[in-house]
Each structure stands twice: as structure tokens, then as C-alpha cells.
Short mmCIF file of C-alpha atoms in Angstrom, two decimals:
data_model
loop_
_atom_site.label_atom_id
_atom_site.label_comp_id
_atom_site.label_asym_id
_atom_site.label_seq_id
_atom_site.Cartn_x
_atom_site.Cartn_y
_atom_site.Cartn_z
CA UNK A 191 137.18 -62.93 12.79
CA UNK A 192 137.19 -65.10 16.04
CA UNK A 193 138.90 -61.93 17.78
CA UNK A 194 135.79 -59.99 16.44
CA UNK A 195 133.16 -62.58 17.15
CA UNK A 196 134.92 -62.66 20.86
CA UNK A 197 134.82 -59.38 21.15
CA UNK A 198 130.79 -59.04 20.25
CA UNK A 199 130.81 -62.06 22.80
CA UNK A 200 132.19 -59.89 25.83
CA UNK A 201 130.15 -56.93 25.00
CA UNK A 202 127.23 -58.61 25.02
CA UNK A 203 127.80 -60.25 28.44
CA UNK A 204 128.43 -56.66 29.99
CA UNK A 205 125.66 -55.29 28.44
CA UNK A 206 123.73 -57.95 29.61
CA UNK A 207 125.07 -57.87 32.86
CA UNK A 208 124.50 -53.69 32.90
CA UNK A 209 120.87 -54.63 32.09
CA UNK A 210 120.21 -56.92 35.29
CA UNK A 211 118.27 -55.63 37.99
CA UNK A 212 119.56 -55.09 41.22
CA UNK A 213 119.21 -57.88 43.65
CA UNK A 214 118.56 -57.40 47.52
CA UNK A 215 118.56 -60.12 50.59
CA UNK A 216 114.51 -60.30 51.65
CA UNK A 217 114.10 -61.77 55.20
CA UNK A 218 110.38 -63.76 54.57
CA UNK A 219 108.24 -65.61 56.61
CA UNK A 220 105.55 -68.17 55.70
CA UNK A 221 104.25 -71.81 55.86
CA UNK A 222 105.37 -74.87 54.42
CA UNK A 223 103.11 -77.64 52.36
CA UNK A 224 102.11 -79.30 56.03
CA UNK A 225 101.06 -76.22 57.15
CA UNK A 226 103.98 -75.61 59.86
CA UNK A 227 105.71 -72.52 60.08
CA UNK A 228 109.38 -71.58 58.33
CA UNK A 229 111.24 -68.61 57.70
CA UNK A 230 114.52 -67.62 55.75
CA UNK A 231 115.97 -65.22 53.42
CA UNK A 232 115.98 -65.14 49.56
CA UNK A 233 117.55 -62.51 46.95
CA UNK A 234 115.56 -60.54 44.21
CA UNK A 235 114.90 -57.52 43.21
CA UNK A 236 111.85 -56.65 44.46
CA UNK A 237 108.74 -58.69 46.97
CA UNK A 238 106.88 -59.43 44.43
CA UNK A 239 109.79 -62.04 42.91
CA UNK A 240 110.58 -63.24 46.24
CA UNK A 241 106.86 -64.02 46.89
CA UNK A 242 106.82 -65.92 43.28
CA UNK A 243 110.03 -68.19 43.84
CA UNK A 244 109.07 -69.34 47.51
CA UNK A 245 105.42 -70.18 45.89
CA UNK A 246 107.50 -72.42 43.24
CA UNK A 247 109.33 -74.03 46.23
CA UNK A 248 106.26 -74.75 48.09
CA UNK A 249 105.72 -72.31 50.27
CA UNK A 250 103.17 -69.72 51.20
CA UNK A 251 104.63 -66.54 51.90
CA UNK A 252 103.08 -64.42 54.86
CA UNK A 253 105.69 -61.73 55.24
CA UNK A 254 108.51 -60.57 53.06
CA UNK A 255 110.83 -57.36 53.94
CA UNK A 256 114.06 -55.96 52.83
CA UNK A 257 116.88 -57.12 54.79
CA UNK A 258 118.82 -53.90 56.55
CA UNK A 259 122.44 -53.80 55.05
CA UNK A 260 125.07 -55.19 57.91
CA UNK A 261 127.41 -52.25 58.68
CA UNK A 262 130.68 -54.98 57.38
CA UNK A 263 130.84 -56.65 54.69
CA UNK A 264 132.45 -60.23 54.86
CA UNK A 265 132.29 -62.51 52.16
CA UNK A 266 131.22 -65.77 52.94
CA UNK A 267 132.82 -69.39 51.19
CA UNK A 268 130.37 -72.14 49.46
CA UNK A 269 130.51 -74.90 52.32
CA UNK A 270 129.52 -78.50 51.59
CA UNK A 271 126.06 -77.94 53.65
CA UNK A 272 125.34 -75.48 50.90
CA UNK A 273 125.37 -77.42 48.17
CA UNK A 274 123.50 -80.12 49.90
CA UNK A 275 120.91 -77.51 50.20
CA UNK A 276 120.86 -76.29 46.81
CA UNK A 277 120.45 -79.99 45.64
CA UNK A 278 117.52 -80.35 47.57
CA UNK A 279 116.27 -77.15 46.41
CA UNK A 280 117.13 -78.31 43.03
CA UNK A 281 115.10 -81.60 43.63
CA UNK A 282 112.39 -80.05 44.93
CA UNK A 283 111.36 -77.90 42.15
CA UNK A 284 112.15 -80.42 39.35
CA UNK A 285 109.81 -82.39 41.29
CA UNK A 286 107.29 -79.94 41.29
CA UNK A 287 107.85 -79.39 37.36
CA UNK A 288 109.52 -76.51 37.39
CA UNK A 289 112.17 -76.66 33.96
CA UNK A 290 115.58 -76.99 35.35
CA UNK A 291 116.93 -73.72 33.60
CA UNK A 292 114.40 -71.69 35.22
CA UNK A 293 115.26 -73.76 38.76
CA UNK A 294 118.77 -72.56 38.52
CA UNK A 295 117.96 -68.75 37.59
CA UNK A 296 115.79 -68.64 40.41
CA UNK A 297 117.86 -70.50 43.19
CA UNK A 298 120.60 -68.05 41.45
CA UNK A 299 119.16 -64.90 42.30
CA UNK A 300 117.47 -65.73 45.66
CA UNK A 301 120.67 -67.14 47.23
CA UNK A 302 122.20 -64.58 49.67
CA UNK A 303 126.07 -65.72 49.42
CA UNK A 304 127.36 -63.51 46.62
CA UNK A 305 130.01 -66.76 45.60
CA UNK A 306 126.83 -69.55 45.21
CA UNK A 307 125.05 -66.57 42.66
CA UNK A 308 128.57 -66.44 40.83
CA UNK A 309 128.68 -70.44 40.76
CA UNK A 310 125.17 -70.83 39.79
CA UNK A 311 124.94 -68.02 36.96
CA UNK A 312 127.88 -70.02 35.18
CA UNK A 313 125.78 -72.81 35.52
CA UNK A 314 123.03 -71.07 33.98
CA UNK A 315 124.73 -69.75 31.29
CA UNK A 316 126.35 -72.74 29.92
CA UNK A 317 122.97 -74.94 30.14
CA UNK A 318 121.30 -72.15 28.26
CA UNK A 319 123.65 -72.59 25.82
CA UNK A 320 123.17 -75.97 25.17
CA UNK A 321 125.55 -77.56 27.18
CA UNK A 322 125.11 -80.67 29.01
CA UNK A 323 124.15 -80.13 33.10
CA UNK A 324 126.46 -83.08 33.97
CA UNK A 325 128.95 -81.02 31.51
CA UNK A 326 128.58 -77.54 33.13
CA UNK A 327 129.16 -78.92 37.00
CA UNK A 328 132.03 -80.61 35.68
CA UNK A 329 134.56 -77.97 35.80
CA UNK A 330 133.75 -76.53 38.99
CA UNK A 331 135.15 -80.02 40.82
CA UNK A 332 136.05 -77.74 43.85
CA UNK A 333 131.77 -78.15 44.56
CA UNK A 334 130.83 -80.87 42.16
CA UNK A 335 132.80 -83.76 42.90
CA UNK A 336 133.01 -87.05 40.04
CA UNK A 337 130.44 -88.49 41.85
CA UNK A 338 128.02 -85.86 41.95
CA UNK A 339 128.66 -85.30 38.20
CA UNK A 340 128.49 -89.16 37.61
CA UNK A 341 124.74 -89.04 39.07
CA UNK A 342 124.14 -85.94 37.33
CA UNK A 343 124.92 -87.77 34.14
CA UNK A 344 123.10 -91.28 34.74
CA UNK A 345 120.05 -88.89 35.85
CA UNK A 346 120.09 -86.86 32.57
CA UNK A 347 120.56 -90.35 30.57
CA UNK A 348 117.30 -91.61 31.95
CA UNK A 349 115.33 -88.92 31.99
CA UNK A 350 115.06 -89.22 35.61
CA UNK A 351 116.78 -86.37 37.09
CA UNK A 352 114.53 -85.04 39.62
CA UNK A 353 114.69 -88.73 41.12
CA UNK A 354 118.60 -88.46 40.93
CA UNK A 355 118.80 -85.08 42.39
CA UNK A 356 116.77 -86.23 45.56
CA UNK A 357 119.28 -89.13 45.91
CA UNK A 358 121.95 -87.03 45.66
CA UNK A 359 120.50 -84.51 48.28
CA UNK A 360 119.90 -87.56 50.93
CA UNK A 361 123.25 -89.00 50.66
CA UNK A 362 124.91 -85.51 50.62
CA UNK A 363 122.52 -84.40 53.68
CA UNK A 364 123.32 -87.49 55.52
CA UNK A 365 127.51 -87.72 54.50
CA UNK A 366 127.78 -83.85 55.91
CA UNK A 367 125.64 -84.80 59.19
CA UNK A 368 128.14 -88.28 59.34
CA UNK A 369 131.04 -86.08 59.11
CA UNK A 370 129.89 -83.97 61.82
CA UNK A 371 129.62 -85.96 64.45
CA UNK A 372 132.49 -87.45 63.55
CA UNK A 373 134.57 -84.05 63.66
CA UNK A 374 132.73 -83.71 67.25
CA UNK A 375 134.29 -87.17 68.52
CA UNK A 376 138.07 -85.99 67.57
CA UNK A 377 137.29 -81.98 68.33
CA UNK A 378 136.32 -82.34 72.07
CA UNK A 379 139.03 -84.17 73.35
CA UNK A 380 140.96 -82.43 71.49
CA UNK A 381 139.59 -79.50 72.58
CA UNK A 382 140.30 -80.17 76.52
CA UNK A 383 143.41 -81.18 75.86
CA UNK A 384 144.82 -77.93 74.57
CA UNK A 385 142.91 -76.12 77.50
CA UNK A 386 145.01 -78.30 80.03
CA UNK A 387 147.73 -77.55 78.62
CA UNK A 388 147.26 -73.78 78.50
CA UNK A 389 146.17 -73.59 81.66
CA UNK A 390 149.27 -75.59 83.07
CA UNK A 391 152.14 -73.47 81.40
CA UNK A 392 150.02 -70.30 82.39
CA UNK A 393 150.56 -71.81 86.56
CA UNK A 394 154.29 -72.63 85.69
CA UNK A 395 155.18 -69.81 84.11
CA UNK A 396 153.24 -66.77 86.07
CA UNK A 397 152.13 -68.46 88.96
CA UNK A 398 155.13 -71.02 90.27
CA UNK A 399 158.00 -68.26 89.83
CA UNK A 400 155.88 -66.03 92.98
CA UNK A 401 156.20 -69.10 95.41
CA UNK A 402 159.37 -69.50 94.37
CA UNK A 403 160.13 -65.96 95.54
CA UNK A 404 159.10 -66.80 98.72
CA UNK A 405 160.63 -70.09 99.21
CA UNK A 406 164.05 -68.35 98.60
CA UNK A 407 163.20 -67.14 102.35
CA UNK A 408 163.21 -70.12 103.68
CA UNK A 409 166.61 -71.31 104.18
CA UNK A 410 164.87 -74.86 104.39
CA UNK A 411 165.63 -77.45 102.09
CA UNK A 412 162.51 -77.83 99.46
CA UNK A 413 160.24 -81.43 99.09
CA UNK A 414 161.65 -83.44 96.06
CA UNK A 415 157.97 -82.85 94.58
CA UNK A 416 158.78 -78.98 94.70
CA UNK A 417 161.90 -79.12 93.46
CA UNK A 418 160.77 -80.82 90.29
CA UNK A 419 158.10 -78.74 89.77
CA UNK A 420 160.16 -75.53 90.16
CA UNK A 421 162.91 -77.04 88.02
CA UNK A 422 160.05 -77.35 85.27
CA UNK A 423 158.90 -73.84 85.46
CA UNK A 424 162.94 -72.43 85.35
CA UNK A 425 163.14 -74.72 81.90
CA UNK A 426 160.12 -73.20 80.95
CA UNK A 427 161.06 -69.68 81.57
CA UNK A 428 164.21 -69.76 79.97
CA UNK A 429 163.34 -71.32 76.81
CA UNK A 430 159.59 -71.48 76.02
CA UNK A 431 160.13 -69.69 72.66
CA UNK A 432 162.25 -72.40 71.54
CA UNK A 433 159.82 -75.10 72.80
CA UNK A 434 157.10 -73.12 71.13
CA UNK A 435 159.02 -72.93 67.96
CA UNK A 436 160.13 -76.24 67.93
CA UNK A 437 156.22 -77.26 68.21
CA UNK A 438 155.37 -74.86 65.07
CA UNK A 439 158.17 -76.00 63.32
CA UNK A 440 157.07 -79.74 64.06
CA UNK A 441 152.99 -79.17 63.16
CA UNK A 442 154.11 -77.12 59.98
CA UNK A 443 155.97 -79.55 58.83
CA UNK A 444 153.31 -82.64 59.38
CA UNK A 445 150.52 -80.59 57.92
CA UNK A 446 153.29 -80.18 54.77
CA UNK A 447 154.13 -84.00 54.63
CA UNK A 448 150.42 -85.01 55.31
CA UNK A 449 149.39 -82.72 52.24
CA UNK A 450 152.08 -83.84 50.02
CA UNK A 451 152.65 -87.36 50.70
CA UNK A 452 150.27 -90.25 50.28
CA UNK A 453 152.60 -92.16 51.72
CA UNK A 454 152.29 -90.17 55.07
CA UNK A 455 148.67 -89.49 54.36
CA UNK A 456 147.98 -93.36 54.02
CA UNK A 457 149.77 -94.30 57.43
CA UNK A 458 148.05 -91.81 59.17
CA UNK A 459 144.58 -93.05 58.47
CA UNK A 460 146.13 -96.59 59.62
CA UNK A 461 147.38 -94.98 62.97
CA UNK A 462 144.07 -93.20 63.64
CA UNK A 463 142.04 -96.10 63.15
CA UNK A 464 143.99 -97.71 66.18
CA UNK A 465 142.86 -95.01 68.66
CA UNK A 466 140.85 -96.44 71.43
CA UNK A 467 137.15 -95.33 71.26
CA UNK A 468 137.92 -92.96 68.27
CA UNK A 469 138.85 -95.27 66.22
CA UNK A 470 136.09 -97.45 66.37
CA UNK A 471 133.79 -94.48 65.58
CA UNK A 472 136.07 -93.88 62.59
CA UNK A 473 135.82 -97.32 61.68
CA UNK A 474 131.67 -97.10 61.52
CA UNK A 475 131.97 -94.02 59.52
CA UNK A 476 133.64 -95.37 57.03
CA UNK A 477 131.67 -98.43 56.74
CA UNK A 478 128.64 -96.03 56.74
CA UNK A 479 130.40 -93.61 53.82
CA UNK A 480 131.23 -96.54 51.27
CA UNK A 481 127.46 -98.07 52.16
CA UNK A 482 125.81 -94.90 51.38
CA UNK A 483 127.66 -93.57 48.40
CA UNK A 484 127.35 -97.37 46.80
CA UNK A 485 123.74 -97.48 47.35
CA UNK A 486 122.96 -93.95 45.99
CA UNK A 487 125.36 -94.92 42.54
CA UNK A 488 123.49 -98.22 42.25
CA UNK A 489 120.27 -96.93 42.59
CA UNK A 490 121.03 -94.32 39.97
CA UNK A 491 121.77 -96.77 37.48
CA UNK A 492 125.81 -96.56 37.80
CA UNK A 493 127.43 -99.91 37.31
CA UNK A 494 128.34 -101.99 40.48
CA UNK A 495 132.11 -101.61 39.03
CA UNK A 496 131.79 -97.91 38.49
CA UNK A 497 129.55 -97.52 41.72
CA UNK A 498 132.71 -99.40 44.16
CA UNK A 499 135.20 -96.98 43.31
CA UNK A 500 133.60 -93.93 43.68
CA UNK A 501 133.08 -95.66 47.04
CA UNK A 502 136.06 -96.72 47.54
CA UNK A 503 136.97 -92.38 47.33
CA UNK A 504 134.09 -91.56 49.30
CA UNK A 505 134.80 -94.33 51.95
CA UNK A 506 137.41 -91.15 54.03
CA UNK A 507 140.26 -93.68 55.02
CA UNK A 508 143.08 -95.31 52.92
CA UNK A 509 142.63 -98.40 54.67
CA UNK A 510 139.08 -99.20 53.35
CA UNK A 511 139.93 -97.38 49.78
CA UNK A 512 142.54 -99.84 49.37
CA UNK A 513 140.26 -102.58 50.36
CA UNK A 514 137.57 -101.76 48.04
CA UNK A 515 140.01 -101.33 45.15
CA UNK A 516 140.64 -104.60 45.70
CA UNK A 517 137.09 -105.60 46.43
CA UNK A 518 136.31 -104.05 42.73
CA UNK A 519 139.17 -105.95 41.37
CA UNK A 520 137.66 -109.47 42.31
CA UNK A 521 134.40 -108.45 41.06
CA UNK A 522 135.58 -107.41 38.34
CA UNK A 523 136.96 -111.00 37.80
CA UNK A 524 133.69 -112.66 38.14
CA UNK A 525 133.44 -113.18 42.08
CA UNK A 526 130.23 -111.80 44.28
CA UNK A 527 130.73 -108.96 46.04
CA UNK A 528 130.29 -110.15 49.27
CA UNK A 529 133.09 -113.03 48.84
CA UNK A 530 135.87 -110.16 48.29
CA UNK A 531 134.57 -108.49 50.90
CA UNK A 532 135.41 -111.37 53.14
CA UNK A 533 138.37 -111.98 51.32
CA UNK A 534 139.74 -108.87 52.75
CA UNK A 535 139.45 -109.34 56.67
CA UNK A 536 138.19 -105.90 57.39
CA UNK A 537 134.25 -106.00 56.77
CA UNK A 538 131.94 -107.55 59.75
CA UNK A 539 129.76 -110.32 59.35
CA UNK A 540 126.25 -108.55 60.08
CA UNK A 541 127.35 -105.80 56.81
CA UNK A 542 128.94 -108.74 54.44
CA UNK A 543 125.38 -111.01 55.25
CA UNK A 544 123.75 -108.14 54.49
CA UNK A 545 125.31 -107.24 50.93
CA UNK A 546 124.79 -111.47 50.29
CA UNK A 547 120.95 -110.85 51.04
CA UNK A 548 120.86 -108.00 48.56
CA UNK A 549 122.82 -109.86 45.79
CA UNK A 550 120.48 -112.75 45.92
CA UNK A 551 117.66 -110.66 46.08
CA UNK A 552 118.16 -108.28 43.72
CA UNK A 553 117.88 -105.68 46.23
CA UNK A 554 121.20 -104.74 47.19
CA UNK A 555 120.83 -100.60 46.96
CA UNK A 556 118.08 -101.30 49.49
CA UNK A 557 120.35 -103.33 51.98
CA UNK A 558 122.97 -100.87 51.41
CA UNK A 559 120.94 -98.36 52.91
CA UNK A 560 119.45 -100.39 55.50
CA UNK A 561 123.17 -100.77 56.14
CA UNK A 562 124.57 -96.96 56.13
CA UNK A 563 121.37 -96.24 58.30
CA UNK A 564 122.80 -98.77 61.21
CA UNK A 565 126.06 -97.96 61.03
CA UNK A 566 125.37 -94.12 61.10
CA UNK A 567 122.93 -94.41 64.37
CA UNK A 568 125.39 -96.74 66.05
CA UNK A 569 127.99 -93.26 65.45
CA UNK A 570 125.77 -91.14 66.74
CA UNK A 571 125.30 -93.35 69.79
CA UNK A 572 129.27 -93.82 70.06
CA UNK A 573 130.07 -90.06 69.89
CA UNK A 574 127.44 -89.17 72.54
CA UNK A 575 128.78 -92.04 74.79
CA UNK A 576 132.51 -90.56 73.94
CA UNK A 577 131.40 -87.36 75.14
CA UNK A 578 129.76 -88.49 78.70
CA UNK A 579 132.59 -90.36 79.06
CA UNK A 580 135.77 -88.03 78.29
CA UNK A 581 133.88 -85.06 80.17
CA UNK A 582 134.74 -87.14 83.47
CA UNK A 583 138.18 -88.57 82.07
CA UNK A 584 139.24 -85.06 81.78
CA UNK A 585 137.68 -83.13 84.51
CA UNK A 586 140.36 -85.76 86.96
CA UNK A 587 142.95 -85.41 84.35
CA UNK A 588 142.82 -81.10 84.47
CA UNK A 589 142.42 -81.54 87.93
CA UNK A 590 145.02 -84.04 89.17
CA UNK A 591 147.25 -81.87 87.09
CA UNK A 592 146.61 -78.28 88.67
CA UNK A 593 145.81 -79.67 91.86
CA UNK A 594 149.38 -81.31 91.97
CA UNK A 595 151.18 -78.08 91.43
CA UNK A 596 149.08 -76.56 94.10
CA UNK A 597 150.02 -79.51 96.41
CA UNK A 598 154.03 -78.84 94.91
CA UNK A 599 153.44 -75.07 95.90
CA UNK A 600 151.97 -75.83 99.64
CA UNK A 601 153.81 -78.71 100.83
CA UNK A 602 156.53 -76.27 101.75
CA UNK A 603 154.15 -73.96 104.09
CA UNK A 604 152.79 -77.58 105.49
CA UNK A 605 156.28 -78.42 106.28
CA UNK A 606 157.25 -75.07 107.78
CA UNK A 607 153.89 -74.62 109.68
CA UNK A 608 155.20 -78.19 111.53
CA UNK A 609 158.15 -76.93 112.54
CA UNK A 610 156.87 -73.96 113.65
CA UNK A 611 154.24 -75.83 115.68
#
């Protein structure tokens, strides 16, 4: 019987799935609530339901065509910035009273990335059976994280999920534009780096082996500086494949140990934190991370003991997970929060005065906001004064380094062009 009532089960999902119309990508045009001008694209099956859902969301539609079909096909991952998006979507219309089953069939069907219609018709279909939200994110934890479903959960338990979602929505909005400029800090350098180093075995090993062609002529004895220089390019020549193997081999193997190991994992997030200029930047974000993510718990009704180690997770470093472990742990003994905090050497006066004011107060989601909000302006500001400041750093390093194996290549001629004279 339960092979029977399975079967009747799966027919009935492919007949409903026969039955669905066919969906397009619409390219629209309109205004907002304030009256300024947006624009995006939507999925439905005809203008007429595209026009209806961006009227739910808000907006005034002025034009509304059929997107032309691209001439390849790719298909395109969920990123983190999309579900930040669809939360604030999400938000929005159970803000604006529009039932959260027909919120999800509509951001289903208008969303242009075929994998976020998949994830969210799931969605749908559980909830319309009956199922718990909170319960149906749950197992897609690849999108959904504990903490989102957490919220989810304390939202749905106090009938206040519209005011959940939009918390949600902030702190996921501001945690991907965090991470950003974070990546940016690490990615330039980086970035120039590899480009010096490219350029510099592209000189030794196309460009160095012609003057030494010509210095064979000589019959002169070669400047030390030249010498060394060719002597680098002749290693270089004769066994770059091993040196680029032996670099694979050596970044395969890290990437293995870092995924595998929290040992490794652990004692990398110590090293990086050490970086000069980096790692203070890393430090902030951090700080920021665990201020955010225990403001947006607390606000949303999760305990203070639940609420410090999900940020403890969302904090991005093993050195300030550990410490808010053990942060929870004397809190959970009976001390205040921001007495283990000082216990553990590693929070700054301003944020651990700050987290005393909201205690006694009674306002501490507030001040943990107030907090995340300085910390993540004073990133920005340190990644835009890291980037004036490498451009320069590197600009003398590239060029001291090409413009010493030009000097290696022409002190030679200088030499010769004396004697001559």
C-alpha cells in the first residue's frame, strides 16, 4: 500500500508539473514607492503576471517585455547575495500582507536563475503541506544556515516573522557587503603580486637568454650583477617545470590540509591575523561579524546563550570563536557578559564599555549594532587606505624589480661603450 500510495504521489507531481505554464525572463521597467526609477527582470508566464507580482512588491510597472533568449545557455549557482535578496523580498511582501505561501510562489516563478526556482518550489511545496517554514529551510543548510533557520523559528514562534525576516535581510545585506571589502583588502595585493611575478619570469626566461646571446660576443668578463641575473634565468630555463610543479604540488596540498584539518585551519586564522595592515582589517571584521549576528539573535528573541554561539560561528576566525566559546561559558556560569569579555584579552575597551552600557540598560541589541556599525565603517575606511597605500608600495616594488634586470642587461653595453670611448 505505501508503494501504491507513493506511486499516486509521483504521478501526481508530474502531472502537476505537466500542467504548469511555461515561464519566461520579462525585462520591466517602472517606479518604486518614492517615486524614483528601477528596473529588473522577473519570470512568468505572461505580462500580465509580471505586472501583478511587481505591484505586490511595490512597484509600478511602466514597461514589461519578453527577454530575447541568450544564444548559450550557462547555468548560474545560488550566491549568498541572492539569498540576501530573496529575504528582503521575502520581508517586503510579508510586510505588505501578502500570505507567505503566496510570497514564495511568486518570488518562485519570477526569479530568473533556474536553481533559486528549484530551491524555492521545494520550499513551497513542503509549507503547503503543512510543514513548518523554519522546518522546510532546514534541510537545504547549503543556503539556510542554523542561524538563519534559528530566526526563522523564533520569528514563526512570535508571530512576528515579517519583523524577523527584515532583520535577517539587514544583517545578511550588511555580513555579504563586510565580506567584500574584506576579500578586496587580501585580493589586491594579492593580485599585484602574482602580476610581478609573471611579468619577472616572462623577462628571465624570453627576454634575458637574447642578451645573453650577445654577451657571448664579448670576450669581456660580465658585472657580478649580470652574472647573477643570468645564472637565475639558466636555473630557470632548465627546470621551471619542476619549480612549477613543486609550487602545485605545495598549494594542492595546503588547500587539502586547510580543508581537512582544523588544526591547520585554526593556525592559519592565528597567522593571518598577524599580517601588518591586513590583519588589523581582519581583526575589525570579526569584531563587526560576532556584533552583528549577536544583535540580530537577541533582538529576535534568541537567548543571550543561544545568541553567543551562533556568534561565536559567524564571528569568521578561530581565534575569536574560541574566545566567545569561552565568553558563553562564563555567562553561562552567572558572570556579565562584558566581564568574560575582558577576561579574555582580545576585545577593546570602547566595544566591552559598550556591551556594559547595554547590559545595564537593557539595551544591549541596540549597542550591538551601534557597535557592528563602527567597526564596519572603520573597515571600509582601512581597506580604502590599504588600497592608496599598496598601489604606491607596489608600483616601486614591480619597478625596482624590472628595472634591475634592465640595469643587469645594460651594464655590460655601459661597460663596453667605456672602453670603446
Amino acid at each position: 500500500m505505501a508503494t501504491a500510495a507513493a506511486k499516486r504521489k509521483t504521478s501526481k507531481k508530474k502531472r502537476d508539473v505537466k500542467h504548469q505554464p511555461k515561464t519566461f525572463t520579462f525585462q520591466w521597467k517602472g517606479l518604486n514607492r518614492d517615486g524614483q526609477k528601477t528596473a529588473g527582470e522577473l519570470r512568468g508566464a505572461t505580462i500580465a503576471e509580471i505586472r501583478s507580482i511587481l505591484k505586490a512588491q511595490g512597484v509600478n510597472p511602466k514597461s514589461v517585455r519578453k527577454k530575447a533568449a541568450p544564444l548559450f545557455k550557462t547555468e548560474k549557482k545560488i550566491t549568498a547575495m541572492d539569498i540576501a535578496m530573496i529575504t528582503r523580498q521575502i520581508a517586503t511582501m510579508l510586510a505588505a500582507g501578502v500570505p507567505l505561501v503566496t510570497t514564495i510562489e511568486l518570488l518562485g516563478r519570477g526569479h530568473e536563475k533556474a536553481k533559486v526556482r528549484e530551491l524555492l518550489g521545494s520550499i513551497l511545496s513542503d509549507v503547503q503541506s503543512g510543514i513548518p517554514l523554519s522546518d522546510a529551510l532546514r534541510p537545504h543548510r547549503r543556503y539556510f544556515d542554523d542561524l538563519y533557520v534559528d530566526l526563522v523559528a523564533a520569528g514563526e514562534h512570535s508571530g512576528s516573522l515579517d519583523a524577523v525576516f527584515d532583520r535577517i535581510a539587514t544583517y545578511r545585506e550588511k555580513s555579504e557587503a563586510l565580506k567584500s571589502k574584506i576579500k578586496k583588502a587580501m585580493f589586491y595585493p594579492a593580485a599585484v603580486v602574482m602580476v610581478a611575478i609573471a611579468v619577472t619570469t616572462l623577462l628571465l626566461l624570453f627576454v634575458v637568454p637574447q642578451f645573453e646571446e650577445i654577451f657571448n660576443g664579448f670576450g669581456a668578463e660580465l658585472p657580478a650583477f649580470t652574472q647573477l641575473v643570468l645564472g637565475i634565468s639558466r636555473a630557470l630555463q632548465s627546470s621551471w617545470y619542476y619549480i612549477f610543479a613543486i609550487i602545485l604540488a605545495a598549494i594542492f596540498l595546503f588547500v587539502r590540509a586547510h580543508r581537512n584539518s582544523q588544526v591547520v585551519r585554526d593556525q592559519v586564522d592565528t597567522l593571518i591575523l598577524k599580517i601588518p595592515a591586513i590583519g588589523d582589517i581582519l581583526h575589525k571584521g570579526a569584531m563587526a561579524r560576532f556584533a552583528r549576528t549577536l544583535a540580530t539573535t537577541f533582538s529576535a528573541g534568541v537567548p543571550l546563550i543561544d545568541g553567543l554561539e551562533s556568534a561565536a560561528g559567524a564571528s569568521g576566525n578561530a581565534v575569536y570563536r574560541n574566545a566567545l566559546i569561552k565568553v558563553r561559558q562564563e555567562v553561562m556560569s552567572g558572570m556579565q557578559m562584558n566581564v568574560a569579555m575582558r577576561t579574555t584579552g582580545l576585545f577593546p575597551d570602547m566595544l566591552i564599555q559598550m556591551v556594559m552600557i547595554g547590559e545595564e540598560s537593557g539595551g544591549l541589541d541596540d549597542m550591538l549594532n551601534k557597535v557592528a556599525n563602527i567597526y564596519e565603517m572603520q573597515v571600509d575606511d582601512a581597506v580604502d587606505a590599504l588600497s592608496s597605500l599598496i598601489e604606491p608600495i607596489m608600483m616601486v616594488v614591480i619597478g625596482t624589480v624590472v628595472g634591475g634586470l634592465i640595469v643587469a642587461m645594460y651594464l655590460p653595453i655601459f661597460e663596453m661603450g667605456k672602453v670603446v670611448g
